[in-house]
Every structure is written in C-alpha cells, then in structure tokens.
Coordinates of C-alpha atoms in Angstrom, one line a residue:
M291 CA 98.7 92.7 108.7
T292 CA 102.4 92.2 109.6
K293 CA 103.8 95.0 111.7
I294 CA 107.5 95.9 111.2
L295 CA 109.5 98.2 113.3
L296 CA 112.3 99.9 111.4
V297 CA 115.0 101.4 113.7
E298 CA 117.3 103.7 111.6
D299 CA 119.1 107.0 112.5
H300 CA 119.4 108.3 109.0
T301 CA 116.2 110.3 108.3
E302 CA 116.1 109.9 104.5
L303 CA 116.8 106.1 104.7
R304 CA 114.2 105.6 107.4
H305 CA 111.5 107.4 105.4
L306 CA 112.5 105.5 102.1
L307 CA 112.5 102.1 103.7
G308 CA 109.4 102.8 105.8
H309 CA 107.6 103.8 102.5
E310 CA 108.9 100.8 100.7
L311 CA 107.7 98.5 103.5
Q312 CA 104.2 100.1 103.4
S313 CA 104.0 99.8 99.6
M314 CA 104.7 96.0 100.1
G315 CA 101.6 95.7 102.3
F316 CA 103.3 95.8 105.7
T317 CA 102.4 98.2 108.6
A318 CA 105.7 100.1 109.1
I319 CA 106.5 101.9 112.3
T320 CA 109.8 103.7 112.7
A321 CA 112.2 104.8 115.4
K322 CA 115.3 107.1 115.1
N323 CA 117.7 105.5 117.5
G324 CA 118.0 102.3 119.7
R325 CA 116.5 103.9 122.8
E326 CA 113.4 105.0 120.9
G327 CA 113.4 101.6 119.2
V328 CA 113.2 99.7 122.5
E329 CA 110.4 102.0 123.7
T330 CA 108.5 101.6 120.5
A331 CA 109.0 97.8 120.5
V332 CA 107.6 97.5 124.0
A333 CA 104.6 99.6 123.2
E334 CA 103.8 98.4 119.7
K335 CA 104.9 94.7 119.9
P336 CA 105.9 94.3 116.2
D337 CA 106.2 91.0 114.4
L338 CA 109.7 91.9 113.1
I339 CA 112.3 94.5 114.0
L340 CA 114.8 95.7 111.4
M341 CA 117.5 97.6 113.2
N342 CA 120.7 99.4 112.2
S343 CA 123.6 98.3 114.4
M344 CA 125.4 101.7 114.5
M345 CA 123.2 104.5 116.0
P346 CA 123.5 107.3 118.6
E347 CA 122.3 107.1 122.2
M348 CA 121.9 103.2 122.1
N349 CA 123.3 101.2 119.2
G350 CA 121.4 98.2 117.7
W351 CA 123.4 95.6 119.7
E352 CA 122.6 97.3 123.0
A353 CA 119.0 97.7 122.0
T354 CA 118.7 94.1 121.0
R355 CA 120.2 92.9 124.4
V356 CA 117.7 95.0 126.2
L357 CA 114.8 93.6 124.2
R358 CA 115.9 90.0 124.6
A359 CA 116.2 90.5 128.4

C-alpha cells in the first residue's frame, strides 16, 4: 500500500485530508510542522510527501531542503 506523509499545521485540515487519503486506500501518516515532517519522513520513509509551504518552526521549503540533502 502506498504510504503518504501529509505535513500540515492546521489541525482540522490535517485530519480531513488524512481521512480522505485513507478512504482512497492510502496509508496516511501526518505531521504538524516541518520539523516533525522531516523526523517522520526519515523514520517512516513514505512514498510521497504532501507538504504545506507556510508552517511554524520549519516551513515546507526549509523541510524540503533538509530532506533533499
């Protein structure tokens, strides 16, 4: 099953999109900010990452640079 990491700081949107991904047959894992997203991506090794670009602590652009490095 395809594992998707959803990185979103808005709680309601994170839950809604995570539920929608699961209902479509994906394994959805979530993170609430860029820093947590990087940690989760390293630990879980998802097939795809959907990431908000504007988040607290570490924005999506910074998190993407860290993951690419």
